[in-house]
Coordinates of C-alpha atoms in Angstrom, one line a residue:
X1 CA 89.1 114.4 109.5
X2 CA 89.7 110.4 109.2
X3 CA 88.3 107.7 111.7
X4 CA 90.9 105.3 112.6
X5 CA 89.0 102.2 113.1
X6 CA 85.3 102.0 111.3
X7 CA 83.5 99.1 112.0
X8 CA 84.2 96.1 109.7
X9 CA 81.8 94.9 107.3
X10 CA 80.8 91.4 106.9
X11 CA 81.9 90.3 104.2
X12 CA 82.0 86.6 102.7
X13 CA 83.6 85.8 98.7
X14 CA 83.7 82.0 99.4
X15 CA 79.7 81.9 99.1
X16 CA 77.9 80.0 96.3
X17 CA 75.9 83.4 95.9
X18 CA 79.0 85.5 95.5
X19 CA 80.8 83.4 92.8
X20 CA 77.4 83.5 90.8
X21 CA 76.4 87.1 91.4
X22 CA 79.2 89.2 93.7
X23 CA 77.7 92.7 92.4
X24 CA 74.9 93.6 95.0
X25 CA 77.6 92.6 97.8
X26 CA 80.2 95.0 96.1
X27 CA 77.2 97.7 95.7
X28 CA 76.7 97.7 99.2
X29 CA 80.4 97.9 99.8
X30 CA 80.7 100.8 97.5
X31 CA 77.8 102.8 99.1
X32 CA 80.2 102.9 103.1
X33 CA 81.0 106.0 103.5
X34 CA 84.3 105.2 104.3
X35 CA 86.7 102.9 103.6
X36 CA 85.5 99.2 104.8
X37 CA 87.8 97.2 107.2
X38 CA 87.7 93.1 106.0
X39 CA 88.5 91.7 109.9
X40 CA 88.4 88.1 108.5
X41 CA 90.8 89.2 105.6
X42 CA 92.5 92.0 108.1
X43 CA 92.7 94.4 105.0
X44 CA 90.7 97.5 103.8
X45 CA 88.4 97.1 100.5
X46 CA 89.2 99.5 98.0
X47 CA 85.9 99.6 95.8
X48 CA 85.8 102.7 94.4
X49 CA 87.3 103.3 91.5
X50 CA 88.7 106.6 92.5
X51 CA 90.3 105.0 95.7
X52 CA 91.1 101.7 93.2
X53 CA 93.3 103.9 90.9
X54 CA 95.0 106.2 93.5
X55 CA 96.8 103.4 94.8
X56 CA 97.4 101.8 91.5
X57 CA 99.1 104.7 91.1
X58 CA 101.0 105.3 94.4
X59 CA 103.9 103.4 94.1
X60 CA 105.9 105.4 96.4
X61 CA 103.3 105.0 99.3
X62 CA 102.2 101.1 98.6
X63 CA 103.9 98.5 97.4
X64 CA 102.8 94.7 95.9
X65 CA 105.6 93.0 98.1
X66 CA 104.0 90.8 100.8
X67 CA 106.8 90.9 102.5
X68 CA 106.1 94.7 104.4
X69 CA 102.9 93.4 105.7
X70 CA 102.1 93.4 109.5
X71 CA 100.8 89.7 109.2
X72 CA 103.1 88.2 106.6
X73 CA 105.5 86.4 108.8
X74 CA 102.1 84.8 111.1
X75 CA 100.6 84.2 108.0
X76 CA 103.6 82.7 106.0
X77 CA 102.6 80.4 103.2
X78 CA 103.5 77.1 105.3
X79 CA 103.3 74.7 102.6
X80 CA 105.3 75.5 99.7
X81 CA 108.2 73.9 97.3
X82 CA 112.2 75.3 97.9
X83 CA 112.1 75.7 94.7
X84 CA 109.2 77.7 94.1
X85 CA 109.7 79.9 97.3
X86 CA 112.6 80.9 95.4
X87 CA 111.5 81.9 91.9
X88 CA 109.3 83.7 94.3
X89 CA 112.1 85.9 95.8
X90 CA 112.8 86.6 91.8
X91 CA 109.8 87.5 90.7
X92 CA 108.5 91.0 89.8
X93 CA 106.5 91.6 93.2
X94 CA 109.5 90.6 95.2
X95 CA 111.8 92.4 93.8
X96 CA 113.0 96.1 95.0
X97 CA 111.8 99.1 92.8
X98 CA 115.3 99.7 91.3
X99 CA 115.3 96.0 90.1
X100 CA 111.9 95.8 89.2
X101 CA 112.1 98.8 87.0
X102 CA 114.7 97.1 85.2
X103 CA 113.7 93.9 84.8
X104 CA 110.2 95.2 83.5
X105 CA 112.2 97.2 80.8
X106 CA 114.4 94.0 79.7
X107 CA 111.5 91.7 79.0
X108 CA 108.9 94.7 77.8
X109 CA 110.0 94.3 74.0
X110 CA 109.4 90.7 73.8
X111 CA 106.1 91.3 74.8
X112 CA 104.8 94.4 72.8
X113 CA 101.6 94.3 70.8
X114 CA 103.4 93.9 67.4
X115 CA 106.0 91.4 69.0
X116 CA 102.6 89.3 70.6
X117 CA 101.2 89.6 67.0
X118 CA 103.6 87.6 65.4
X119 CA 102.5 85.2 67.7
X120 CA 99.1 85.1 65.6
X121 CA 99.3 82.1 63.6
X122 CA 100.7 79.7 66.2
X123 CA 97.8 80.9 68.5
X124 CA 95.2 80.4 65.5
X125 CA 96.5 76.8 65.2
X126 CA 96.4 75.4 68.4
X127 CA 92.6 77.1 68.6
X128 CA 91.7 75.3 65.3
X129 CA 92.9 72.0 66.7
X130 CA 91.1 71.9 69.8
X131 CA 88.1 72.9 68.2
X132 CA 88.9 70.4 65.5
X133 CA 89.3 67.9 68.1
X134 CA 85.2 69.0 70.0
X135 CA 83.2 69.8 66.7
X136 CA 81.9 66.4 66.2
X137 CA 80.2 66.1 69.6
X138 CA 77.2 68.0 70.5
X139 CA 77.5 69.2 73.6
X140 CA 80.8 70.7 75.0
X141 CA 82.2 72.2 78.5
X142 CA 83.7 75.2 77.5
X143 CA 85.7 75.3 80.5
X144 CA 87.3 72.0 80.9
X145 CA 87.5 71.2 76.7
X146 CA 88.7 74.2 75.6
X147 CA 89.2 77.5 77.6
X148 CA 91.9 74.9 79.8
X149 CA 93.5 73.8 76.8
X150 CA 94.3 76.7 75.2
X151 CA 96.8 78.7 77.3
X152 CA 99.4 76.0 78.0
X153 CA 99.4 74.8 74.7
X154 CA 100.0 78.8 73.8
X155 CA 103.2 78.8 76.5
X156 CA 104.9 75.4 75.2
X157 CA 104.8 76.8 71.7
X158 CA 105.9 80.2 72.3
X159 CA 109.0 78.5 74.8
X160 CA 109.1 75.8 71.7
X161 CA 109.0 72.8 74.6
X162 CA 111.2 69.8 72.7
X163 CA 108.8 67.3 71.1
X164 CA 107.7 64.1 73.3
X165 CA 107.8 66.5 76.6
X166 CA 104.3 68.3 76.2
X167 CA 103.2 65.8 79.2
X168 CA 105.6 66.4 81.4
X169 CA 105.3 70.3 80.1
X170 CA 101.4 70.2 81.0
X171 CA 102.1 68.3 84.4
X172 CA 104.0 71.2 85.1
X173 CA 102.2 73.6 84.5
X174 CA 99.0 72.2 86.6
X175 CA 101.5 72.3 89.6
X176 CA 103.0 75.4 89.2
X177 CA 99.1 77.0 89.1
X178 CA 98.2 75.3 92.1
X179 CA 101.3 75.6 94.3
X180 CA 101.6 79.7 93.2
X181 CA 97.5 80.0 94.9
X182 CA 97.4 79.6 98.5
X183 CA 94.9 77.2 99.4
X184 CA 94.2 75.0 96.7
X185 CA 96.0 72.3 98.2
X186 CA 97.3 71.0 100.8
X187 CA 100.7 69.7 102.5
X188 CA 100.2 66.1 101.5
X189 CA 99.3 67.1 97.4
X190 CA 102.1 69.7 97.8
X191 CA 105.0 66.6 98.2
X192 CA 103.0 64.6 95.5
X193 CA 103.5 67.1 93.1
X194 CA 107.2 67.8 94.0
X195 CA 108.5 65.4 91.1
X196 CA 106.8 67.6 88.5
X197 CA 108.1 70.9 89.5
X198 CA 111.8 69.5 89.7
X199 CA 111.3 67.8 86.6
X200 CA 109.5 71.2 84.3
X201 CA 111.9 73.5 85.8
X202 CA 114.6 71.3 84.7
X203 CA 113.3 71.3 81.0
X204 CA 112.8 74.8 81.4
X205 CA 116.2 75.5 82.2
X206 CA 117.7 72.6 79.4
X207 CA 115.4 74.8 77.2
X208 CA 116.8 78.0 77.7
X209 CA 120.3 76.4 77.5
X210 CA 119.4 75.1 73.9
X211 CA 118.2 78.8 72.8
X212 CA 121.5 80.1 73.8
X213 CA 123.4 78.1 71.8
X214 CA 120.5 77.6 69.4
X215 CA 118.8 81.4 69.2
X216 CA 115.7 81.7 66.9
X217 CA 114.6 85.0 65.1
X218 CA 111.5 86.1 66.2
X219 CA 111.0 83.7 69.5
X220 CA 110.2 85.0 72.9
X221 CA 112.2 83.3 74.7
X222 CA 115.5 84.2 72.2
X223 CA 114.2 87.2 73.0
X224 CA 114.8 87.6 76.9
X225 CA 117.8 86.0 76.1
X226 CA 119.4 88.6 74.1
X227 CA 117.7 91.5 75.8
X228 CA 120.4 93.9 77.2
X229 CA 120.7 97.4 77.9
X230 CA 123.7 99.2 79.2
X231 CA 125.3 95.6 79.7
X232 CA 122.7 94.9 81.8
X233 CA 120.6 91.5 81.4
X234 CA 118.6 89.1 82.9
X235 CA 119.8 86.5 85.5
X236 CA 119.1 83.5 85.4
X237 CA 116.9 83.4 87.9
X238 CA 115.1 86.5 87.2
X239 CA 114.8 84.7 83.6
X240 CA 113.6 81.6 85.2
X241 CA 110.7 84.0 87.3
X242 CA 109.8 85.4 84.4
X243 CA 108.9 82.4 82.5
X244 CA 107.2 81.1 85.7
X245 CA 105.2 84.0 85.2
X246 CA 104.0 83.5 82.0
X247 CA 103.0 80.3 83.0
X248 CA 101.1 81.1 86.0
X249 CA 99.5 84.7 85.5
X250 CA 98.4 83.7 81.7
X251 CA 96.8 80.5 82.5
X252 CA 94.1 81.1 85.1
X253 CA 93.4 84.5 83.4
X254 CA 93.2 83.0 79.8
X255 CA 90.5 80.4 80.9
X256 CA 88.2 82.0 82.7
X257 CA 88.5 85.4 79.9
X258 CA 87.8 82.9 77.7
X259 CA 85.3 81.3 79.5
X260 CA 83.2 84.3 80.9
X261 CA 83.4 86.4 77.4
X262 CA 81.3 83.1 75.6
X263 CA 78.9 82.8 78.9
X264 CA 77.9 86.7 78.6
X265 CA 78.0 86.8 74.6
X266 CA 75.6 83.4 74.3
X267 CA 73.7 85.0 77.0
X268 CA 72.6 88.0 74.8
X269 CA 71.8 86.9 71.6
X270 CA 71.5 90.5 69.9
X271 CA 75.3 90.7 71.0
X272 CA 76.1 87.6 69.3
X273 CA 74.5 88.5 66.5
X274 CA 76.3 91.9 66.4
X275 CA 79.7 90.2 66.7
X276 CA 78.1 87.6 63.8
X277 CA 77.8 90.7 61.4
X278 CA 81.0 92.6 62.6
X279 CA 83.9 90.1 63.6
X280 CA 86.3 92.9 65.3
X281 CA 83.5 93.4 68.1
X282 CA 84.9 90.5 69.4
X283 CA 87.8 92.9 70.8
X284 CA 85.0 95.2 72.6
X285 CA 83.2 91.9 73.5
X286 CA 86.1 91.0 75.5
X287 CA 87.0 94.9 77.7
X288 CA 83.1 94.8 78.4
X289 CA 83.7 91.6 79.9
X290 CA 86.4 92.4 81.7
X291 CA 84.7 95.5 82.9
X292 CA 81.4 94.3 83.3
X293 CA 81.8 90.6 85.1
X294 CA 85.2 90.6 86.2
X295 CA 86.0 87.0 87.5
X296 CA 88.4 88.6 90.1
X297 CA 87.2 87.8 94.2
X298 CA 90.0 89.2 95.8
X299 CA 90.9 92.2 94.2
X300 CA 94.9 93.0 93.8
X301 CA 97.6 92.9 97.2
X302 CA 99.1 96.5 98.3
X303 CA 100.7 97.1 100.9
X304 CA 101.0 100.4 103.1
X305 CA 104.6 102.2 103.3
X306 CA 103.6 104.7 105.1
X307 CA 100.5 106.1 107.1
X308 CA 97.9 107.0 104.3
X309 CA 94.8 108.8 104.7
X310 CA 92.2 107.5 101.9
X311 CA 88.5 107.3 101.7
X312 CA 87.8 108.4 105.3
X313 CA 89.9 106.5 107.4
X314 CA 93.8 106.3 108.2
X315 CA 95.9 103.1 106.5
X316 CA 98.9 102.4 108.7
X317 CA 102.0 101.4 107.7
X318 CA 102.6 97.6 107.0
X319 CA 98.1 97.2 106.6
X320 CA 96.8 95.6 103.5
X321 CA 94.3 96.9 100.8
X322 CA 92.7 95.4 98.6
X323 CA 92.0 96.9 95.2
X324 CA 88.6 95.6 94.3
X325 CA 88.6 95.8 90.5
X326 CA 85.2 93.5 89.9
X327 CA 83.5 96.5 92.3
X328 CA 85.9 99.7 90.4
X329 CA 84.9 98.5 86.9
X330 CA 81.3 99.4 87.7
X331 CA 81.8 102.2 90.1
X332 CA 78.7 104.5 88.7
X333 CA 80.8 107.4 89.4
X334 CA 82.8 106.4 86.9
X335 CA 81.3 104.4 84.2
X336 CA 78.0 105.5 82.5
X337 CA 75.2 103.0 83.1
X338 CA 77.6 100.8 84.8
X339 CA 75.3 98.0 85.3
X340 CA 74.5 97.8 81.4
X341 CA 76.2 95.5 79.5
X342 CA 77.5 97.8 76.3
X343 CA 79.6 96.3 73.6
X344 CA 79.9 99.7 72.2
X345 CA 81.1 100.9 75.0
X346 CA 84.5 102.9 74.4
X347 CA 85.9 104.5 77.8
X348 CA 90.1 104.4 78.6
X349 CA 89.1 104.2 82.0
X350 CA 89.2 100.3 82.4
X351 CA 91.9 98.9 85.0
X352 CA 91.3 95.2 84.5
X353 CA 94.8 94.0 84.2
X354 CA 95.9 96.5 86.8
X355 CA 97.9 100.0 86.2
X356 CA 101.0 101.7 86.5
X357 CA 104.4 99.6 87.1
X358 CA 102.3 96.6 87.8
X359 CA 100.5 96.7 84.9
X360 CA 100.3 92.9 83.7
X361 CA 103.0 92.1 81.0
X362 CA 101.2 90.0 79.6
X363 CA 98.0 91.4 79.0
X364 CA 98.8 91.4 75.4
X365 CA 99.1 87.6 75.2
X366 CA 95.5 87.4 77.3
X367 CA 93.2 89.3 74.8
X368 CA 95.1 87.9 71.7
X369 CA 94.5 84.2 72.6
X370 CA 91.0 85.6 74.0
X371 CA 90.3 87.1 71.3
X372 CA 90.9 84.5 68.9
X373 CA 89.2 81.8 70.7
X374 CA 86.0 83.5 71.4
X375 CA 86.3 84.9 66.7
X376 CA 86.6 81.1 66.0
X377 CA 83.8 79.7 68.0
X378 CA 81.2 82.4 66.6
X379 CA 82.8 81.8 62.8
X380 CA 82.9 77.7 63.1
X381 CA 79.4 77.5 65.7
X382 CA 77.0 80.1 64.9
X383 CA 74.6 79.0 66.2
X384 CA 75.9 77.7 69.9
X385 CA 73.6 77.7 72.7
X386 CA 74.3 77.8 76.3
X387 CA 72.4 74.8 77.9
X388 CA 72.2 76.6 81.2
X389 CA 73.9 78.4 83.8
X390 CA 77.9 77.7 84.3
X391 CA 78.8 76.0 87.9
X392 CA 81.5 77.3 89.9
X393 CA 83.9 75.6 92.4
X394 CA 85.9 76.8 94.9
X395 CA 89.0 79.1 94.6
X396 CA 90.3 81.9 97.0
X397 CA 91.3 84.6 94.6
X398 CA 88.8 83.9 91.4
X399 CA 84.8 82.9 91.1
X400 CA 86.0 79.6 89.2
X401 CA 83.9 78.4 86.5
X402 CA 84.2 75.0 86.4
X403 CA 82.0 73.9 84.0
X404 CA 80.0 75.7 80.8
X405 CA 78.0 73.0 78.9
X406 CA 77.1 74.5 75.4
X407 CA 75.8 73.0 72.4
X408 CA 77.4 73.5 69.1
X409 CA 75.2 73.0 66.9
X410 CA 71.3 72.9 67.7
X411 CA 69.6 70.7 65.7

């Protein structure tokens, strides 16, 4: 027997409190003995993990395409660029089944784990330099001097952006982030930043051009290029989305991965020290942060197809749900001492980057530029310190950490 309409819950992500500490909110949440009904976000919270991985799963009964939902065309995003709304319509959550099946297929071998490997000495490289460039000073904000650095530097090299355009690259990049996030700015910053997205997606597409007549081995980009099956192949546009994607979805996650894994490792120094004597914890370091203080707020988008029944109540066709993966990934139920931080931890359970045919493509990239990061701090700062607790600003998907002021080397 479902209910059709419990009560909603209050619930508030843009507080101070919840970017600092979200987890007694999402307890609470978890503890309803039904499904909880968001008014203010007019969605359902998904906070279990067994409800979290059903739909994850359910791709024939929800769908990540905005475009079904019974509010999209009141809520329409009323300040974006032509040109962005339409590498929109291209990208993977737009796209039908049939097209994102195949597009995810195309682009999945230049994005392996052995094809993201090769990638290892570039990504070494640019994290040597930028820690070059910070290990004279004493005091550093991980955030803003290196976690921010790191990921567009990673996309340039991997797309090989011609020498003398890494400005205009980077300028790009800081608009595409902010124009793809509803929110963060507003009509008038939207036009300023108009010249930059016409001029990136122009190099962009002067840079594929180049590869096509100028194909490297073992370059991603070369890569989606050539990738065919069945004389099928990319667009161009669906090319263009995809590198749009790169940009977007591995910047914000890259920073604050990095970002969160060094505030919870200095914050336990017996971890640290662990990761000191055995380098490849570094890789555990990062899933237990993932798991344990997920920097999601919002949780991932689905969309009903259909009339569900789930946790209790009844989803209707065209309603929103929220899959709240900073509550699933410490769903007692699920995890053992879920509240314990465990760098030991080993479970196959974890659904950080999401699951099934929206698992992210390139989750990969994330942990190997995490991963590498976070392994050269510890090797090159030993004995780092945090100087106190990380500040957050605002953000309507993610508890933005804004600023992390360590010292390197305590005297």
């Amino acid at each position: 027997m479902t209910r059709e309409a419990p009560p909603a819950v209050k619930f508030d992500p843009s507080t101070a409190e919840f970017d600092v500490n979200p987890y007694p909110m999402l307890e609470r949440l978890r503890a309803q003995p039904a499904l909880p009904y968001w008014e203010e976000g007019r969605g359902w919270l998904l906070c279990r993990y067994e409800d979290a991985i059903a739909v994850l799963r359910d791709n024939k009964r929800f769908t990540a395409n905005r475009s079904v939902w019974e509010f999209d065309a009141e809520l329409g995003l009323t300040h974006q660029i032509p040109e962005l709304a339409e590498l929109s319509q291209y990208g993977l959550f737009a796209l039908a089944d049939a097209d994102h099946a195949r597009v995810r297929k195309l682009v999945s071998p230049a994005l392996t784990p052995r094809a993201i490997e090769r990638l290892r000495p570039e990504i070494q490289a640019i994290v040597d330099e930028i820690l070059d460039g910070v290990e004279a000073k004493g005091t550093v904000n991980v955030v803003a001097e290196i976690a921010d650095l790191i990921p567009a530097r990673v996309i340039g090299s991997m797309l090989k952006i011609p020498k003398g355009r890494e400005v205009q690259f980077q300028r790009f990049t800081d608009a595409m982030i902010k124009n793809f996030v509803p929110g963060l700015v507003c009509a008038r910053e939207v036009e300023a930043m108009r010249p930059d997205i016409a001029g990136g997606l122009e190099l962009i597409r002067e840079t594929v051009e180049d590869r096509r007549r100028h194909p490297q081995e073992e370059d991603i980009l070369t890569t989606l290029i050539r990738t065919e099956e069945r004389g099928d192949s990319l667009n161009a546009q669906e090319l263009l989305s995809l590198v749009a994607a790169l940009i977007v979805g591995g910047f914000e996650t890259t920073v604050h991965l990095i970002s969160f894994t060094v505030y919870n490792l200095l914050q336990r120094p017996e971890v640290l020290a662990q990761v000191k004597a055995e380098p490849e914890l570094s890789r555990n370091v990062i899933e237990e942060v993932l798991r344990f203080d997920n920097f999601g707020k919002m949780g991932l988008a689905r969309y009903a197809l259909e009339d569900v029944e789930l946790g209790g109540v009844t989803i209707k066709k065209g309603q929103l749900v929220l899959v709240m993966l900073n509550s699933a990934l410490r769903d007692e139920g699920t995890f053992s001492s879920a509240d314990v931080f465990d760098v030991r931890r080993h479970t196959n359970a974890s659904i950080a980057f999401g699951h099934g045919v929206h698992y992210c493509i390139g989750a990969n990239l994330a942990r190997l530029e995490v991963q590498l990061a976070v392994s050269t701090l510890v090797r090159r700062f030993p004995r780092m310190q945090l100087l106190g607790p990380p500040s957050f600003g605002p953000h309507p998907v993610l508890r933005k950490m804004e600023s992390l002021e360590v010292q390197l080397r305590p005297q």
